[in-house]
CSV table of C-alpha atoms in Angstrom, one decimal:
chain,number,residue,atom,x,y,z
P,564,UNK,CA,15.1,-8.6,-4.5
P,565,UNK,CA,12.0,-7.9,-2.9
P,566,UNK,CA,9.9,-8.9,-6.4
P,567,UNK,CA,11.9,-12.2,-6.8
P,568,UNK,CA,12.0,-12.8,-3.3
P,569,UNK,CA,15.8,-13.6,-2.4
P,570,UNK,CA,16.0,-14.3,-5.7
P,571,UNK,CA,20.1,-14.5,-6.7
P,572,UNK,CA,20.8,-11.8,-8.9
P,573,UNK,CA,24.5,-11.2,-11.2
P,574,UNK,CA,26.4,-8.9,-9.3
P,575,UNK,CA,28.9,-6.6,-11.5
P,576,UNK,CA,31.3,-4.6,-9.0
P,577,UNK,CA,32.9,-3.6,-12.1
P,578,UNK,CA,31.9,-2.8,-15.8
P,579,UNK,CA,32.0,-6.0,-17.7
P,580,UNK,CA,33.8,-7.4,-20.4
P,581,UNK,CA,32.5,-7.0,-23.8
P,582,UNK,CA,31.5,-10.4,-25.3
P,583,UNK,CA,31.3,-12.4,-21.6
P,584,UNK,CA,28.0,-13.4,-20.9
P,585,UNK,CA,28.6,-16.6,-18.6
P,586,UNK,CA,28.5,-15.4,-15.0
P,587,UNK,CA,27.2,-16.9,-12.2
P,588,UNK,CA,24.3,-16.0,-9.8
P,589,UNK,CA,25.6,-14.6,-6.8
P,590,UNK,CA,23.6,-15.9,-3.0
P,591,UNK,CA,21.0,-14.6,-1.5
P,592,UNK,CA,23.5,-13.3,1.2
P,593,UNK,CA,25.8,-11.3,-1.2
P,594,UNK,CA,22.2,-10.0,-3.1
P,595,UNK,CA,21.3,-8.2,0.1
P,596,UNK,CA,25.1,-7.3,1.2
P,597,UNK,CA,25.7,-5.7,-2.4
P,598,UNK,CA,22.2,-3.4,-1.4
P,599,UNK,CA,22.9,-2.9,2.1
P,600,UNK,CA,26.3,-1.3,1.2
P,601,UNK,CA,24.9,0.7,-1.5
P,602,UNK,CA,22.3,2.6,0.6
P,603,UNK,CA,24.4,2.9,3.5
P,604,UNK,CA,26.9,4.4,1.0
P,605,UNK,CA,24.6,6.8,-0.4
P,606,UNK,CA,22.5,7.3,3.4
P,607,UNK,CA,26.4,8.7,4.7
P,608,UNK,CA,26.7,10.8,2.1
P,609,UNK,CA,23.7,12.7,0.7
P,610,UNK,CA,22.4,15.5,2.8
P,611,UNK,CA,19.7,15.7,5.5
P,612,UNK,CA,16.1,16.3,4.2
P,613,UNK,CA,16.6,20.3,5.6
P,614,UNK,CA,19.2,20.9,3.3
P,615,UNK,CA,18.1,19.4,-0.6
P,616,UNK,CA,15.3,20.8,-2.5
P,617,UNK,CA,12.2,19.6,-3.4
P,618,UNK,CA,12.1,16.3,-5.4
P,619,UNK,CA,15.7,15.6,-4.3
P,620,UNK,CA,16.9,12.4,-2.3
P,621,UNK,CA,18.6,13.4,1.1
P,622,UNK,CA,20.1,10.9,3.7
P,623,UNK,CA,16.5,10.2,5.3
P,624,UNK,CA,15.5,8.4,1.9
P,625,UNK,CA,18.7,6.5,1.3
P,626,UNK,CA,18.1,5.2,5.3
P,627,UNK,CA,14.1,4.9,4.6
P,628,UNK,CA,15.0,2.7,1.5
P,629,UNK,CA,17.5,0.8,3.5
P,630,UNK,CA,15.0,0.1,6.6
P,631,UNK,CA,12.6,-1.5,3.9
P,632,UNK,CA,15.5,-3.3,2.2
P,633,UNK,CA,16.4,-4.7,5.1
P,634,UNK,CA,12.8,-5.8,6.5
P,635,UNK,CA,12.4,-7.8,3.3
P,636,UNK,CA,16.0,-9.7,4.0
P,637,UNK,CA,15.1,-10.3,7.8
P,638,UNK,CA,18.1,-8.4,8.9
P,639,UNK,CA,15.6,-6.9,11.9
P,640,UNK,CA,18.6,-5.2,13.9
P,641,UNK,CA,19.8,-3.8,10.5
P,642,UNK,CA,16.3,-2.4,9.5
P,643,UNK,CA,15.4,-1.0,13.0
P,644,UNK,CA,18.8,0.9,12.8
P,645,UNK,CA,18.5,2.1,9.5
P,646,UNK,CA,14.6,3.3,10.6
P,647,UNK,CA,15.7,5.0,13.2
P,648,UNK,CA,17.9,7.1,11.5
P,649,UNK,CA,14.9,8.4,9.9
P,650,UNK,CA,13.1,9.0,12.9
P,651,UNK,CA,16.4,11.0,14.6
P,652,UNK,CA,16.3,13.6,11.5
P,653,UNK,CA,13.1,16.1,10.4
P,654,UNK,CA,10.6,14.0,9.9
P,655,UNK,CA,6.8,13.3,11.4
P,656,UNK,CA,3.5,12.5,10.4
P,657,UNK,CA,1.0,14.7,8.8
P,658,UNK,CA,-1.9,15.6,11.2
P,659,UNK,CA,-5.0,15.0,8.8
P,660,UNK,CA,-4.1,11.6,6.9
P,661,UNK,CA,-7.0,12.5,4.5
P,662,UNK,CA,-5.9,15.7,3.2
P,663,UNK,CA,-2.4,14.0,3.1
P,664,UNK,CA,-3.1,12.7,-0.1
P,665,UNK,CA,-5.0,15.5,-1.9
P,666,UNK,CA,-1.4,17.7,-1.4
P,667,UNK,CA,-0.3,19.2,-4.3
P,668,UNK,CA,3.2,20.6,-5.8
P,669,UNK,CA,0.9,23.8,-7.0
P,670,UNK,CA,-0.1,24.6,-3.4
P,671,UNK,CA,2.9,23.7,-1.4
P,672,UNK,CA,1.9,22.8,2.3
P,673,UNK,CA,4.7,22.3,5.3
P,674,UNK,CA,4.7,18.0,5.0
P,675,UNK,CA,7.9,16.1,7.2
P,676,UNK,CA,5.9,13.0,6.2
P,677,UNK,CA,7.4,12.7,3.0
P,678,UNK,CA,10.2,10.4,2.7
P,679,UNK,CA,10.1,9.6,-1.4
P,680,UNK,CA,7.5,11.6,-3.5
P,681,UNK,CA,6.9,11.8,-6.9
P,682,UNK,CA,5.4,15.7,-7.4
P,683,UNK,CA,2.9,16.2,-10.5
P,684,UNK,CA,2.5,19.3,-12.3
P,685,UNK,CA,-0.4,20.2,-13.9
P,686,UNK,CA,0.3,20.6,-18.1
P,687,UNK,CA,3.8,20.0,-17.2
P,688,UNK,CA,4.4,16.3,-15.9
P,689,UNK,CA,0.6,14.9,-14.9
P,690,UNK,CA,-1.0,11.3,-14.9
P,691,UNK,CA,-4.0,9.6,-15.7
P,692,UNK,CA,-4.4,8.2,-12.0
P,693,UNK,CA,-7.7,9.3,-11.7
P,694,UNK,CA,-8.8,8.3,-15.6
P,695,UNK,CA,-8.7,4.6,-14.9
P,696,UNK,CA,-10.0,4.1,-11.4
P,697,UNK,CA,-12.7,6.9,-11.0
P,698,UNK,CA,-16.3,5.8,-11.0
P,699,UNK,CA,-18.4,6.0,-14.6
P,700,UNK,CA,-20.7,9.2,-13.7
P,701,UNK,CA,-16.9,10.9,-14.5
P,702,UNK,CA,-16.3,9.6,-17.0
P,703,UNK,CA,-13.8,7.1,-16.0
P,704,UNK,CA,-13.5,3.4,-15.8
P,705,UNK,CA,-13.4,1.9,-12.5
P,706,UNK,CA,-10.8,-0.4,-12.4
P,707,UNK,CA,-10.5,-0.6,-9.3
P,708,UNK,CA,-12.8,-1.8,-7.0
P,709,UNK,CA,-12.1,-2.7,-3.0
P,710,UNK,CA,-13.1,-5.6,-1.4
P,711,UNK,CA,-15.5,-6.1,1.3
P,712,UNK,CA,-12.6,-8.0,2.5
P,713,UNK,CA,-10.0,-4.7,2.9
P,714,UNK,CA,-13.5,-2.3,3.9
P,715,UNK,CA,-14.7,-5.1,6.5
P,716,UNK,CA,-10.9,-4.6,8.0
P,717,UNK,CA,-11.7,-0.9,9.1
P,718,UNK,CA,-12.7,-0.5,12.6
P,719,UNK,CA,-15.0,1.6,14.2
P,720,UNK,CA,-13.8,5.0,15.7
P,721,UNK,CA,-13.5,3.5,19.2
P,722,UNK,CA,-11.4,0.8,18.3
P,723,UNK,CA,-14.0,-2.1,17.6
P,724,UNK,CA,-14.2,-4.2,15.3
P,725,UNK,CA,-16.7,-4.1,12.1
P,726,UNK,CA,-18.9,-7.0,12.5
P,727,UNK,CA,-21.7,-7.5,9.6
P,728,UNK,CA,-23.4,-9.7,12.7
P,729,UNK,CA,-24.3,-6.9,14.5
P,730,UNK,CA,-27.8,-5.7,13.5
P,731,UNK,CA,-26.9,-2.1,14.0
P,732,UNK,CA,-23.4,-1.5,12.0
P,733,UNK,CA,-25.5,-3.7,9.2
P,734,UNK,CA,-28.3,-1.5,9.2
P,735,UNK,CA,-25.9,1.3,9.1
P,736,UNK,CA,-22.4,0.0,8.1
P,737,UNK,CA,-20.6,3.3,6.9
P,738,UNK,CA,-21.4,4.9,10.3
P,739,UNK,CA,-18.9,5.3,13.0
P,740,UNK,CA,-16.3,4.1,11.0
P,741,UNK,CA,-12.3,5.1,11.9
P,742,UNK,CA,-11.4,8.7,9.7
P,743,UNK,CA,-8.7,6.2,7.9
P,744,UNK,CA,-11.9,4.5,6.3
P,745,UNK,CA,-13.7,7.8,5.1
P,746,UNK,CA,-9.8,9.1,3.2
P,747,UNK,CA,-9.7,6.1,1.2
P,748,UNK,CA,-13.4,4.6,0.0
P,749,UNK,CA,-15.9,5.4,-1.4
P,750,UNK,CA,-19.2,3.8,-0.5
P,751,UNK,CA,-23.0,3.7,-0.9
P,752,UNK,CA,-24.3,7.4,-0.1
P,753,UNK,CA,-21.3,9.2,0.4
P,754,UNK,CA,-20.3,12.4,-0.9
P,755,UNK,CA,-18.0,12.7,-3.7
P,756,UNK,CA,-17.7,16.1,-6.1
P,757,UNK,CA,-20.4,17.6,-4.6
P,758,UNK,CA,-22.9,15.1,-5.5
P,759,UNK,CA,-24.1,11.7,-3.3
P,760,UNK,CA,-22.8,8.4,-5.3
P,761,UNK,CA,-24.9,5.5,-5.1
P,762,UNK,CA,-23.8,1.8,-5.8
P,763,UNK,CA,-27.1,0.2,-5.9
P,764,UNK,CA,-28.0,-1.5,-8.9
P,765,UNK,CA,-29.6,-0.2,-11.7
P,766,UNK,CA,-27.8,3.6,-10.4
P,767,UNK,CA,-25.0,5.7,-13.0
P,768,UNK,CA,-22.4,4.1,-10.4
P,769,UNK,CA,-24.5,0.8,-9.8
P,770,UNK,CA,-22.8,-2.7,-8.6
P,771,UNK,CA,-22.4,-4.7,-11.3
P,772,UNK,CA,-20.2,-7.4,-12.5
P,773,UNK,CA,-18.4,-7.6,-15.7
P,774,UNK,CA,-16.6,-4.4,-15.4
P,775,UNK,CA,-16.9,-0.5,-16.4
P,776,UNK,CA,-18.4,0.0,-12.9
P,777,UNK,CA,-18.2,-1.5,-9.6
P,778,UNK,CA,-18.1,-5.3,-9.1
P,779,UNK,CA,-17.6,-4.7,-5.2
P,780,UNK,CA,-20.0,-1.6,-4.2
P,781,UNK,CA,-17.3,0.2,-3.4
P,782,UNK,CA,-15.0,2.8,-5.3
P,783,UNK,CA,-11.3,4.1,-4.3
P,784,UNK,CA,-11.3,7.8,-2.9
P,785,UNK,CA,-7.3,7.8,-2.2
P,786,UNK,CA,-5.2,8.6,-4.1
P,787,UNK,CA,-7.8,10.6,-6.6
P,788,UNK,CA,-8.3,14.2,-7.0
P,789,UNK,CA,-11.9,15.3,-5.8
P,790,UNK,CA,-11.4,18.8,-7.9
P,791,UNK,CA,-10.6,16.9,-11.0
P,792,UNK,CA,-12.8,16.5,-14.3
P,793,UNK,CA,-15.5,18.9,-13.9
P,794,UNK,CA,-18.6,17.5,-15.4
P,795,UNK,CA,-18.6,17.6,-19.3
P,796,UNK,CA,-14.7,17.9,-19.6
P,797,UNK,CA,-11.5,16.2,-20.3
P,798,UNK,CA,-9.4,14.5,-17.8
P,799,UNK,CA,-6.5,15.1,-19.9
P,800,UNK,CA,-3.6,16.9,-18.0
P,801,UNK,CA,-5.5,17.3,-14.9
P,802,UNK,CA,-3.4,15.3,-12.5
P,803,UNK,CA,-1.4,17.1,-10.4
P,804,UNK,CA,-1.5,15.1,-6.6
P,805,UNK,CA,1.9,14.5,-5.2
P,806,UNK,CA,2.1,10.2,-5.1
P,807,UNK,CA,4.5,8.6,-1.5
P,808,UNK,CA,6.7,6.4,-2.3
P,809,UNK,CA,7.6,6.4,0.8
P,810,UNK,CA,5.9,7.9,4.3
P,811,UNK,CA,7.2,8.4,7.6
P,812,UNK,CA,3.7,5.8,8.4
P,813,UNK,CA,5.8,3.4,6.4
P,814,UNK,CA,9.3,3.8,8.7
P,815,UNK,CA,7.7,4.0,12.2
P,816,UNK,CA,5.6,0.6,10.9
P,817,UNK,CA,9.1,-0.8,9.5
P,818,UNK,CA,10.8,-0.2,13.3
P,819,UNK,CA,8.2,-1.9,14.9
P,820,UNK,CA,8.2,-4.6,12.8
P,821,UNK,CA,11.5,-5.3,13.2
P,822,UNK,CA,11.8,-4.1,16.7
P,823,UNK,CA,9.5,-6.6,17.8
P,824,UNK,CA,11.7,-9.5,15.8
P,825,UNK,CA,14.1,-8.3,18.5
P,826,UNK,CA,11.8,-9.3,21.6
P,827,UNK,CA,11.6,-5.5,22.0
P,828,UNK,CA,7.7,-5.0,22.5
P,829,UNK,CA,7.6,-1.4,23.9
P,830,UNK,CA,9.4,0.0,21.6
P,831,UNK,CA,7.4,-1.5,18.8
P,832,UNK,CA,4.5,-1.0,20.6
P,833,UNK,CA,5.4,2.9,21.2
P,834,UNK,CA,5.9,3.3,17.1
P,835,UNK,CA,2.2,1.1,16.1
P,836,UNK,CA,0.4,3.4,18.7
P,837,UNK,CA,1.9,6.5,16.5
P,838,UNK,CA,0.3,5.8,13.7
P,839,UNK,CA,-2.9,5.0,15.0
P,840,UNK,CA,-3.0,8.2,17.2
P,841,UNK,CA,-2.8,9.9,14.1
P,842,UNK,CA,-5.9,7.8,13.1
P,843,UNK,CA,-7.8,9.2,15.5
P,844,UNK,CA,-7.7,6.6,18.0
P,845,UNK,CA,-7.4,7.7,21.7
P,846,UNK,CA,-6.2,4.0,23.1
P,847,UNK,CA,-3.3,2.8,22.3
P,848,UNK,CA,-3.0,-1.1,21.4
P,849,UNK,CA,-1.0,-3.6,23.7
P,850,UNK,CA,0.5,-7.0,23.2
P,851,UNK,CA,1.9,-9.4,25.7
P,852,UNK,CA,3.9,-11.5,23.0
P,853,UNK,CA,5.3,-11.3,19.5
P,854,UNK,CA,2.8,-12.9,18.0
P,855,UNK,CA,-0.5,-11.0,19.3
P,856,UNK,CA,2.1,-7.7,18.1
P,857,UNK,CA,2.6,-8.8,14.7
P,858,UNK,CA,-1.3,-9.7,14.3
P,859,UNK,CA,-1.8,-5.7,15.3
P,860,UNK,CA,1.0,-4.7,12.9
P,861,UNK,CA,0.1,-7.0,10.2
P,862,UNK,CA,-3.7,-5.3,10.4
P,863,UNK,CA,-1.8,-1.6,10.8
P,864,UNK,CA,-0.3,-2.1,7.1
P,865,UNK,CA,-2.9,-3.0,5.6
P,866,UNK,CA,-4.8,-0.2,6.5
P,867,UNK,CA,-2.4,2.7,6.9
P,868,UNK,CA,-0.4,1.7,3.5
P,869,UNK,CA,-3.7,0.7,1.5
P,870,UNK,CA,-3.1,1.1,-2.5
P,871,UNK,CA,0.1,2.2,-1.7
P,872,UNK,CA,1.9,-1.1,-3.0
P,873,UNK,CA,2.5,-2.9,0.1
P,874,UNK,CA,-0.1,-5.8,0.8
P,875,UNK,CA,1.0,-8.4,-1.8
P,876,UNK,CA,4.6,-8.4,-0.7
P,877,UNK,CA,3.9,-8.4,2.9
P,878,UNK,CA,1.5,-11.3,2.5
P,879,UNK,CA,4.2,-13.2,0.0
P,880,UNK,CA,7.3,-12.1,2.7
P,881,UNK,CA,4.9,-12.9,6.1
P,882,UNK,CA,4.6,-16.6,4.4
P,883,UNK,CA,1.0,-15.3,4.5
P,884,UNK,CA,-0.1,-15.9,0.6
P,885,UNK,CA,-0.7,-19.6,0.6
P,886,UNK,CA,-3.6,-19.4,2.7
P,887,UNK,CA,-4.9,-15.7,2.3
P,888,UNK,CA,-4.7,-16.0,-1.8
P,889,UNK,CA,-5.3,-19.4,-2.0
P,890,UNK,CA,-8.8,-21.4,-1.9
P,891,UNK,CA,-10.6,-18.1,-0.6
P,892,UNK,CA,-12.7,-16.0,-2.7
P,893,UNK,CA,-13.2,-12.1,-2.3
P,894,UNK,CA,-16.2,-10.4,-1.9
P,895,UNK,CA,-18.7,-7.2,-2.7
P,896,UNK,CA,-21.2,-5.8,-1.0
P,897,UNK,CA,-25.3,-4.9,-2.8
P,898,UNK,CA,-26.8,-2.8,-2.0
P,899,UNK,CA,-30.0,-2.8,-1.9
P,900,UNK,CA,-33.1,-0.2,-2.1
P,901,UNK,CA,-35.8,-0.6,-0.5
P,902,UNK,CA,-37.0,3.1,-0.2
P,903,UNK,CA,-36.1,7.1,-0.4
P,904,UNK,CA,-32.7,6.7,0.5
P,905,UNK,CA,-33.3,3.3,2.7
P,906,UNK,CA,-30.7,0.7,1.8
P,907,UNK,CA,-30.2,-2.8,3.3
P,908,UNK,CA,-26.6,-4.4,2.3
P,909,UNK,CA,-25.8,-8.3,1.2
P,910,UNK,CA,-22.6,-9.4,1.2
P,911,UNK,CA,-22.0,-11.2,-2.0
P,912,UNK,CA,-19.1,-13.4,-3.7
P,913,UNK,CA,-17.9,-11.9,-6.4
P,914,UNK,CA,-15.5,-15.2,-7.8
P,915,UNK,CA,-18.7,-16.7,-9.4
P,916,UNK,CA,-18.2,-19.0,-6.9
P,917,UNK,CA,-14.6,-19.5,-8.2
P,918,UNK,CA,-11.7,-19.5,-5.6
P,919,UNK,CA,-8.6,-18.2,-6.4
P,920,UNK,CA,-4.8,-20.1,-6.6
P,921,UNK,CA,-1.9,-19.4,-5.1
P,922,UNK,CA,1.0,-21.9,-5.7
P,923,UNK,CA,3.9,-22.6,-3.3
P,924,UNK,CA,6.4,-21.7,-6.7
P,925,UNK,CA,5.3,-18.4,-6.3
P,926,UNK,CA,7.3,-17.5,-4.1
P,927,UNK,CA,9.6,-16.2,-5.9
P,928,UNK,CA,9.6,-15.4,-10.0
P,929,UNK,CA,11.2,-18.3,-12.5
P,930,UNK,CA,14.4,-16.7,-13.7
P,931,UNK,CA,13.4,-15.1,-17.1
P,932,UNK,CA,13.9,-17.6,-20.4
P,933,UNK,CA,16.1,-14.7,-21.9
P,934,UNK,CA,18.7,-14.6,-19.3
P,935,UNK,CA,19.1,-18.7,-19.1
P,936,UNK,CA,19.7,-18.8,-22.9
P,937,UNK,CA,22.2,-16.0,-23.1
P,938,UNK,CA,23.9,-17.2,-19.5
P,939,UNK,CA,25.5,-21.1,-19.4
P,940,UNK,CA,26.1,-20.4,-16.0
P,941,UNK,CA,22.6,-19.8,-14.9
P,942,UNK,CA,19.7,-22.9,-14.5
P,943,UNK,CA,16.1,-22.3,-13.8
P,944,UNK,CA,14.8,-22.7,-10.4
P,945,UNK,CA,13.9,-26.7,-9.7
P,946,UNK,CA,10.2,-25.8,-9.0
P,947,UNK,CA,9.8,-23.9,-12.6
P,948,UNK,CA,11.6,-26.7,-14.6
């Protein structure tokens, strides 16, 4: 549902009959009713986190699952319930949001942020994560690259904003920066595997367009393994990070959300401030109406829950796509040397002067050609006829 959108799926409350492929699409409603029973079925009857083992759903992932369900149908009062659930059992955020993400299942650490994880095991069940997205000089291939547009978003450690108007965070725009910022980039002159990485062009992990190495100036850092793929060997079984599917970040974000749907500002206020604190932020963020709330909350995703899997939902569900993805263009940053270790920084479009498309049919996913030809009782949506 959240893919497609409210899109109507076939509901089977019992195991068809051989041979009858003609059923209708059930609503929207009775989509998100089927779900909603479903994980409230399985949140009443699985055990507390305290009481499963490790990799094992309890009742504070069925609840955690149904709070996001739930956000994506609009049901606020039944997705503020659901999250607070969560909150009422053993569960709370990890002090260092950095070194959250370099856990591992070989070196177990005490972690009640963990809602859903997937746990690697090195030679046993690993990934190539860090194969694909890790800059060149390791041998990977970089395909990923952040925006200027997400880096721009991080504030400063007080709270400010970055502004690249400000003569002294452009003469020095990695300074100063919140600790969220440092956990998940990886920029021009920072430290990564015991070495400095450069981005100017014409270095091993140069800007460049075309691909094989940064089209942005920036690399990711979260999410990859700073011990892995020792110069000179194979990244082959290596990866062995445990990967969120879900946080306790995630939940308290979730309430708030949908606690300030309800008019309730303080207590959605009181959740937001959470995860910041744990940012490192000392003031905590107010907001006199909804709107000023969900500009905070909509910023807190984005950063908190970055290459987690979030951002293109919440901008398609927010009604936020069509002018965020559409017309714009995103952007890099060069730099640029212009001595020992002296850098000056242009912003730069990295579209080729292109701007990018985003349809009102996109909303939600045609109904597949497969399923209309083996269904009479299903027709494509009107706006993908």
């Amino acid at each position: 549902m959240k893919e497609l959108n409210d899109y109507p799926y076939i509901i089977y409350r019992q195991l068809p009959v051989l041979g009858e492929k003609n059923h209708p699409l059930c609503s929207s409603q009775e989509g998100w009713d089927f779900i909603y029973e479903d994980l409230k079925f399985a949140a009443e009857h699985l055990p507390t986190k305290d009481k499963v083992e490790l990799g094992c759903l309890s009742s504070g992932a069925a609840y955690g699952m149904l709070a996001r369900a739930m956000l994506y149908a609009e049901r606020w009062k039944e997705a503020s319930d659901a999250a607070a659930q969560v909150m009422n059992q053993d569960y709370e955020l990890y002090e260092d949001y950095g070194k959250l993400f370099t856990n591992s299942r070989l070196v177990p650490v005490e972690n009640k942020e963990s809602v859903i994880e997937f746990g690697y095991l090195k030679d046993k069940f690993t990934y190539s994560f860090d194969y694909f997205y890790c800059p060149p000089s390791d041998g990977g291939y970089a395909e990923i690259s952040p925006t200027e547009d997400l880096v721009s978003s991080y504030q400063m450690a007080d709270g400010s904003e970055f502004d690249w108007d400000n003569p002294e965070m452009a003469a020095n725009p990695y300074e100063g920066r919140e600790p969220r910022f440092y956990a998940t980039i990886l920029y021009n002159g920072c430290q990564w595997k015991g070495e400095t990485l450069y981005t100017y062009e014409g270095s091993k992990d140069g800007f460049g367009l075309g691909g094989g190495t940064t089209s942005t100036g920036y690399y990711m850092r979260k999410l990859m393994k700073e011990a892995i793929q020792p110069k000179g060997t194979s990244f082959t079984g290596q990866g062995d990070l445990t990967y969120y599917y879900m946080r306790y970040a995630e939940v308290l974000l979730i309430y708030a959300e949908a606690m300030a749907m309800q008019d309730k500002l303080p207590e959605a206020l009181d959740a937001l401030n959470q995860v910041r604190r744990r940012a490192g932020f000392t003031k905590d963020l107010t907001a006199a109406t909804q709107t000023e709330f969900m500009k905070l909350l909509r910023h807190e995703r984005k950063i908190e829950l970055a290459f987690e899997g979030h951002r293109f939902w919440d901008l398609r569900r927010w009604g936020l796509a069509s002018t965020v993805l559409n017309g714009t263009s995103m952007h890099g940053v060069k730099p640029i040397k212009v001595g020992d270790n002296e850098f000056t920084y242009e912003v730069v479009d990295i579209d080729g002067g292109k701007t990018r498309v985003w349809e009102e049919r996109y909303a939600r996913f045609p109904i597949p050609l497969g399923e209309i030809e083996q269904n009479e009782a299903v027709q494509q949506f009107d706006e993908w006829k």
